[in-house]
Amino acid sequence: MTGFVRRTAAAVSLVLVAAAVPLTGAAAAPGPTTPAAPDLGKAEAQWIDRDTVAWNTGGERASAATELVYARRGGMTVEDGELTGGGHRIRLAPVPGGLTEAQRAKYPHLKTYQAFRVDPRDRDRIRTALTGQLVAVQRASDGALKAATGVQTQGVLDDVYAPAATKAPLGPGFTHGKPSLAVWAPTAQGVRLDIGGRTVPMRRDADSGVWSASGPRSWTGKPYRYVVKVWAPSVRKVVTNKVTDPYATALTTDSARSLLVDLDDPELAPKGWRTLRKPPATPLRDAQIQELHIRDFSIADRTAEHPGKYLAFTDRTSAGMRHLRKLARSGTSYVHLLPAFDIGTVPERESEQATPDCDVASFAPDSEEQQACVGKAAAKDAYNWGYDPLHYTVPEGSYASDPEGPRRTVEFRKMVQGLNSTGLRTVMDVVYNHTVASGQADRSILDKIVPGYYQRLLADGSVATSTCCANTAPENAMMGRLVVDSIVTWATKYKVDGFRFDLMGHHPKANVLAVRRALDALTPKKDGVDGKKIVLYGEGWNFGEVADDARFEQATQRNMAGTGIATFSDRARDAVRGGGPFDDDPGVQGFASGLYTDPNTSKANGTPAEQKARLLHYQDLIKVGLTGNLAGYAFTDSSGRRVTGADVDYNGAPAGYATAPGDALAYADAHDNETLYDALAFKLPRSVSAADRARMQVLASATATLSQGPALYQAGSDLLRSKSLDRNSYDSGDWFNALHWDCLDGNGFGRGLPPAADNKPKWSYAKPLLADPALAPGCADIRGAGAAYRDLLRLRATEPEFSLATGERVQRELSFPVSGTPGEKPGVITMRLGSLVVVFNATPQEQTQHVEALKGNAYALHPTQARGADPVVKSAAYAKGSGTFRVPARTVAVFRRG
């Protein structure tokens, strides 16, 4: 996409961001400037290792006398141009030429900063200095204060402590049943353990900065918190924080306390857990993934015994589980769960969860009343997507039958069992790129233990919020370690089969590769899981303060190519849908929404000539997508030029960026932005019937299903799922989000105008659509779309040509024989793939495609479709004598050589 969706800090998570369009100037390193007046509320100096301070002091003051001043108890201020309350000093000397090449490579955003060397005589003061207020000071020759600022210490903390800290045990541990606890708090002046109503001192290891305590077996199962006395720059004073464990494995209700729990305790293992047999692992390049929110899945399912809970996935006879089994039998291999770790914005006890206080079902389909009523309860209801991480390695309590204690662990494991027994592996959506809060805020954890370390700081010392909340800094050793440790825990203790990284481009590539290495080291004999079979993929968007590798080599789309870790590809998605989700006019059309071939009334689409040109370019983007977004794939584009995937333009960036199938993940819709059905509602002409809208939905999905590499679908998309045109339903409650497995309940369309906060500018477009009963699909449309989609899944799963392992094989076996010839028609794509020919006809008329090279070969409609659920596709035909394929309107047809 060409932008991003912002959510409130309470709801967090950021959505789909174009790798091609970074924020202007976001990656630029600041050059020399004239510093402002002394300001201890900022932290513009950066202590990057034990020997070096980097400070953008301005050229005219680089030679001024420079030092660090520290006060363990704080109290330093600037009054009347003088630093008061100062303590001990660490002398600094300017380094001619600035940072070394190695330092510039490690900190590219600081490359223009001046460098100052710590006087060797003061090195013994470093550890003490790091436990109090730190100020960088420059003085004139007469001693007058010229500049003063706070100091960022992430780099020096890593240099001094990380070699030992990255190897030290953290969090709960058990040795022969005896419990222990450890927390990394190198800047703390003291740490105590509150456990079971007692306060216990903790011991500090000087090399690692880890504080630890061991106790009797009676500690097991007890609630605990750490009491950390530490200098907090955000409030500029020494504070004593009572804070839960960032390595917690269990919690009390609403995350009030950590619980000292052994995840290997047999009491926490459901029956059959130790011997759980998983479905065969599907390689990432073949993965067909259903993206699913735990509460959405069952909250409106009248056949579920545990609506909205983990245990709904154990209700084998529920409508939702029956549907998942059908998908699994058809070729779906993974269920991707939206965040299921402990989140920060949902009350965990049902008795404390608000519900709308009106009869939402009584209002008109285009009314404002539903969203107003839902909105009043949103802050305290049971709903959130969950992109607001609190504890990364504990299951969310609101999905458990009892949030108090380890029931959530048992029930999460039962959910994994339930999905595995259905033939589906489990992927977790993980959000390590930000926290729900920072500083001294109530929901802050990491920043209360090691202030200024775990969060990514900007040049002035403020916390970066480009992810729409407090960014973390996995480039720092201990945050990077937390990511790896957390994922390994989910893999080994919960038997999770894959991980989807939210905003993976905000991680260093090295961090994500470290996760891959850690998983690859897991073996069934040693760890109970085969880590090499665990899949990884994520959002490789390029934006914010890290854009264009400004701080490190990012885990972005192009950078991750060839690693075996996939990134979402937005190229074909935008071409299929049309425009982008942030267009002022949602009527901008694309390949599957009628551009040129079935135009709507939106002036944003341009003249017929402009529409035709854009549609043909969209077809080129889709062709690249069908190859698996291969950068080096060579073909003839719609203009007749010989190009590669990397030559095709996508908003100023290469459309093709992958090196092998599996590098790019295809999709037509996901939880972010409008559902596919809703996007088509905005874009297709009002005159298009619900039946034809269903056909266009299947065709749009087919561009992902029949591409090389993995594909993801929002759960319910096969059943024409609607969220009543809501473009950002992260906090829109059950009314707009719930899945409806019974077609008699509709598909979610016409449940009122979507919430004003993110949708009001589009209400004028939405209102007439929601009021039109002809746009709401009936059971025949819903069932037909679902069955046609499953036919395509079966077809993909049974034909090896859709699973080519290398770019070389794709080049050899996949082609677009009509592309760039006079026979190429706007709205029609023909793909030859080994013994198959696939024709995507997105036009409202029957189309023929003549392929001279195939004349005389015997082709017939693929048996899966010939015997399948869609009566329309069965009229597709092939004329052997002329090499001509005939395909009905709004249809994807697959032909196989006889």
CSV table of N, CA and C in Angstrom, one decimal, residues 360-431:
chain,number,residue,atom,x,y,z
A,360,VAL,N,-28.6,-3.3,18.9
A,360,VAL,CA,-27.9,-2.9,17.7
A,360,VAL,C,-28.6,-3.6,16.5
A,361,ALA,N,-29.3,-4.7,16.7
A,361,ALA,CA,-29.9,-5.4,15.5
A,361,ALA,C,-31.2,-4.6,15.1
A,362,SER,N,-31.7,-3.7,15.9
A,362,SER,CA,-32.9,-3.0,15.5
A,362,SER,C,-32.8,-1.9,14.6
A,363,PHE,N,-31.6,-1.4,14.4
A,363,PHE,CA,-31.4,-0.2,13.6
A,363,PHE,C,-31.2,-0.5,12.1
A,364,ALA,N,-31.4,0.5,11.3
A,364,ALA,CA,-31.4,0.3,9.8
A,364,ALA,C,-30.0,0.0,9.3
A,365,PRO,N,-29.8,-0.7,8.2
A,365,PRO,CA,-28.5,-1.1,7.7
A,365,PRO,C,-27.6,0.0,7.4
A,366,ASP,N,-28.1,1.2,7.2
A,366,ASP,CA,-27.2,2.4,7.0
A,366,ASP,C,-27.2,3.4,8.1
A,367,SER,N,-27.6,2.9,9.3
A,367,SER,CA,-27.7,3.8,10.4
A,367,SER,C,-26.4,4.2,11.1
A,368,GLU,N,-26.3,5.3,11.7
A,368,GLU,CA,-25.2,5.7,12.5
A,368,GLU,C,-25.3,5.1,13.9
A,369,GLU,N,-26.4,4.6,14.3
A,369,GLU,CA,-26.7,4.2,15.7
A,369,GLU,C,-25.8,3.0,16.2
A,370,GLN,N,-25.6,2.1,15.3
A,370,GLN,CA,-24.9,0.9,15.7
A,370,GLN,C,-23.4,1.3,16.1
A,371,GLN,N,-22.8,2.0,15.3
A,371,GLN,CA,-21.4,2.4,15.6
A,371,GLN,C,-21.3,3.3,16.8
A,372,ALA,N,-22.3,4.1,17.0
A,372,ALA,CA,-22.2,5.0,18.2
A,372,ALA,C,-22.4,4.2,19.5
A,373,CYS,N,-23.3,3.2,19.4
A,373,CYS,CA,-23.5,2.4,20.6
A,373,CYS,C,-22.3,1.5,20.9
A,374,VAL,N,-21.7,0.9,19.8
A,374,VAL,CA,-20.5,0.0,20.0
A,374,VAL,C,-19.4,0.9,20.5
A,375,GLY,N,-19.3,2.1,20.0
A,375,GLY,CA,-18.1,2.9,20.3
A,375,GLY,C,-18.2,3.3,21.8
A,376,LYS,N,-19.3,3.5,22.4
A,376,LYS,CA,-19.4,3.8,23.8
A,376,LYS,C,-18.8,2.7,24.7
A,377,ALA,N,-18.9,1.5,24.2
A,377,ALA,CA,-18.5,0.4,25.0
A,377,ALA,C,-17.1,-0.1,24.7
A,378,ALA,N,-16.5,0.5,23.6
A,378,ALA,CA,-15.3,-0.1,23.0
A,378,ALA,C,-14.1,-0.1,24.0
A,379,ALA,N,-13.9,0.9,24.8
A,379,ALA,CA,-12.8,1.0,25.6
A,379,ALA,C,-12.7,-0.1,26.7
A,380,LYS,N,-13.9,-0.6,27.1
A,380,LYS,CA,-14.0,-1.5,28.1
A,380,LYS,C,-14.6,-2.9,27.7
A,381,ASP,N,-14.8,-3.1,26.4
A,381,ASP,CA,-15.5,-4.3,26.0
A,381,ASP,C,-14.5,-5.4,25.9
A,382,ALA,N,-14.9,-6.6,25.4
A,382,ALA,CA,-14.1,-7.7,25.3
A,382,ALA,C,-13.2,-7.8,24.1
A,383,TYR,N,-13.3,-6.8,23.2
A,383,TYR,CA,-12.8,-6.9,21.9
A,383,TYR,C,-11.6,-6.0,21.7
A,384,ASN,N,-10.5,-6.5,21.1
A,384,ASN,CA,-9.5,-5.8,20.4
A,384,ASN,C,-8.7,-6.8,19.6
A,385,TRP,N,-8.1,-6.3,18.5
A,385,TRP,CA,-7.3,-7.2,17.7
A,385,TRP,C,-6.2,-7.8,18.5
A,386,GLY,N,-5.6,-6.9,19.4
A,386,GLY,CA,-4.6,-7.4,20.2
A,386,GLY,C,-3.2,-7.0,19.9
A,387,TYR,N,-3.0,-6.0,19.0
A,387,TYR,CA,-1.7,-5.5,18.7
A,387,TYR,C,-1.2,-4.5,19.7
A,388,ASP,N,-1.4,-4.8,21.0
A,388,ASP,CA,-1.0,-4.0,22.1
A,388,ASP,C,-0.3,-4.8,23.2
A,389,PRO,N,0.9,-5.3,22.9
A,389,PRO,CA,1.5,-6.3,23.7
A,389,PRO,C,1.9,-5.8,25.1
A,390,LEU,N,1.6,-6.7,26.1
A,390,LEU,CA,1.9,-6.4,27.5
A,390,LEU,C,3.0,-7.3,28.0
A,391,HIS,N,2.6,-8.6,28.0
A,391,HIS,CA,3.6,-9.7,28.3
A,391,HIS,C,3.7,-10.6,27.0
A,392,TYR,N,4.9,-10.7,26.5
A,392,TYR,CA,5.1,-11.3,25.2
A,392,TYR,C,4.9,-12.8,25.2
A,393,THR,N,5.1,-13.4,26.4
A,393,THR,CA,5.2,-14.9,26.4
A,393,THR,C,4.2,-15.5,27.4
A,394,VAL,N,3.0,-14.9,27.5
A,394,VAL,CA,1.9,-15.4,28.3
A,394,VAL,C,0.7,-15.4,27.4
A,395,PRO,N,-0.1,-16.4,27.4
A,395,PRO,CA,-1.4,-16.3,26.6
A,395,PRO,C,-2.3,-15.3,27.2
A,396,GLU,N,-3.1,-14.6,26.4
A,396,GLU,CA,-4.1,-13.6,26.8
A,396,GLU,C,-5.2,-14.2,27.7
A,397,GLY,N,-5.5,-13.6,28.8
A,397,GLY,CA,-6.4,-14.1,29.7
A,397,GLY,C,-7.9,-14.0,29.3
A,398,SER,N,-8.2,-13.1,28.5
A,398,SER,CA,-9.7,-12.9,28.2
A,398,SER,C,-10.2,-14.0,27.4
A,399,TYR,N,-9.3,-14.8,26.7
A,399,TYR,CA,-9.8,-15.9,25.9
A,399,TYR,C,-9.8,-17.2,26.7
A,400,ALA,N,-9.4,-17.2,28.0
A,400,ALA,CA,-9.5,-18.3,28.9
A,400,ALA,C,-10.8,-18.4,29.7
A,401,SER,N,-11.1,-19.6,30.1
A,401,SER,CA,-12.3,-19.7,30.9
A,401,SER,C,-12.1,-19.0,32.3
A,402,ASP,N,-10.9,-19.0,32.8
A,402,ASP,CA,-10.5,-18.3,34.0
A,402,ASP,C,-9.2,-17.6,33.8
A,403,PRO,N,-9.1,-16.3,33.8
A,403,PRO,CA,-7.9,-15.6,33.6
A,403,PRO,C,-6.9,-15.6,34.8
A,404,GLU,N,-7.4,-16.1,35.9
A,404,GLU,CA,-6.6,-16.0,37.2
A,404,GLU,C,-5.8,-17.3,37.2
A,405,GLY,N,-4.5,-17.2,36.9
A,405,GLY,CA,-3.6,-18.4,37.0
A,405,GLY,C,-3.4,-19.1,35.6
A,406,PRO,N,-2.9,-20.3,35.7
A,406,PRO,CA,-2.4,-21.0,34.5
A,406,PRO,C,-3.4,-21.7,33.7
A,407,ARG,N,-4.7,-21.5,33.9
A,407,ARG,CA,-5.7,-22.1,33.0
A,407,ARG,C,-5.5,-21.7,31.6
A,408,ARG,N,-5.1,-20.4,31.4
A,408,ARG,CA,-4.8,-19.9,30.0
A,408,ARG,C,-3.8,-20.8,29.3
A,409,THR,N,-2.8,-21.2,30.1
A,409,THR,CA,-1.8,-22.1,29.5
A,409,THR,C,-2.4,-23.4,29.0
A,410,VAL,N,-3.1,-24.0,29.9
A,410,VAL,CA,-3.7,-25.3,29.5
A,410,VAL,C,-4.7,-25.2,28.3
A,411,GLU,N,-5.5,-24.1,28.3
A,411,GLU,CA,-6.5,-24.0,27.3
A,411,GLU,C,-5.9,-23.5,26.0
A,412,PHE,N,-4.8,-22.8,26.0
A,412,PHE,CA,-4.1,-22.4,24.8
A,412,PHE,C,-3.6,-23.7,24.1
A,413,ARG,N,-3.0,-24.6,25.0
A,413,ARG,CA,-2.5,-25.9,24.5
A,413,ARG,C,-3.6,-26.7,23.9
A,414,LYS,N,-4.8,-26.7,24.5
A,414,LYS,CA,-5.9,-27.4,24.0
A,414,LYS,C,-6.4,-26.9,22.6
A,415,MET,N,-6.2,-25.5,22.5
A,415,MET,CA,-6.6,-24.9,21.2
A,415,MET,C,-5.6,-25.4,20.1
A,416,VAL,N,-4.3,-25.5,20.4
A,416,VAL,CA,-3.4,-26.0,19.5
A,416,VAL,C,-3.7,-27.5,19.1
A,417,GLN,N,-4.0,-28.3,20.1
A,417,GLN,CA,-4.5,-29.7,19.9
A,417,GLN,C,-5.7,-29.7,19.0
A,418,GLY,N,-6.6,-28.9,19.3
A,418,GLY,CA,-7.9,-28.9,18.5
A,418,GLY,C,-7.6,-28.5,17.0
A,419,LEU,N,-6.8,-27.5,16.8
A,419,LEU,CA,-6.5,-27.2,15.4
A,419,LEU,C,-5.7,-28.3,14.7
A,420,ASN,N,-4.7,-28.8,15.4
A,420,ASN,CA,-3.9,-29.9,14.9
A,420,ASN,C,-4.8,-31.1,14.5
A,421,SER,N,-5.7,-31.4,15.4
A,421,SER,CA,-6.6,-32.6,15.1
A,421,SER,C,-7.5,-32.4,13.9
A,422,THR,N,-7.7,-31.1,13.5
A,422,THR,CA,-8.5,-30.8,12.4
A,422,THR,C,-7.7,-30.9,11.1
A,423,GLY,N,-6.3,-31.1,11.2
A,423,GLY,CA,-5.5,-31.1,10.0
A,423,GLY,C,-4.8,-29.8,9.8
A,424,LEU,N,-4.8,-28.9,10.8
A,424,LEU,CA,-4.2,-27.5,10.6
A,424,LEU,C,-3.1,-27.3,11.6
A,425,ARG,N,-2.1,-26.7,11.1
A,425,ARG,CA,-1.0,-26.2,11.9
A,425,ARG,C,-1.3,-24.8,12.4
A,426,THR,N,-0.6,-24.3,13.4
A,426,THR,CA,-0.9,-23.1,14.1
A,426,THR,C,0.2,-22.0,13.9
A,427,VAL,N,-0.1,-20.9,13.5
A,427,VAL,CA,0.8,-19.7,13.4
A,427,VAL,C,0.3,-18.7,14.4
A,428,MET,N,1.3,-18.1,15.1
A,428,MET,CA,1.0,-16.9,16.0
A,428,MET,C,1.4,-15.6,15.3
A,429,ASP,N,0.6,-14.6,15.4
A,429,ASP,CA,0.9,-13.3,15.1
A,429,ASP,C,1.7,-12.7,16.3
A,430,VAL,N,2.9,-12.3,16.1
A,430,VAL,CA,3.7,-11.7,17.2
A,430,VAL,C,4.1,-10.3,16.9
A,431,VAL,N,4.1,-9.5,18.0
A,431,VAL,CA,4.2,-8.1,17.9
A,431,VAL,C,5.3,-7.6,18.8
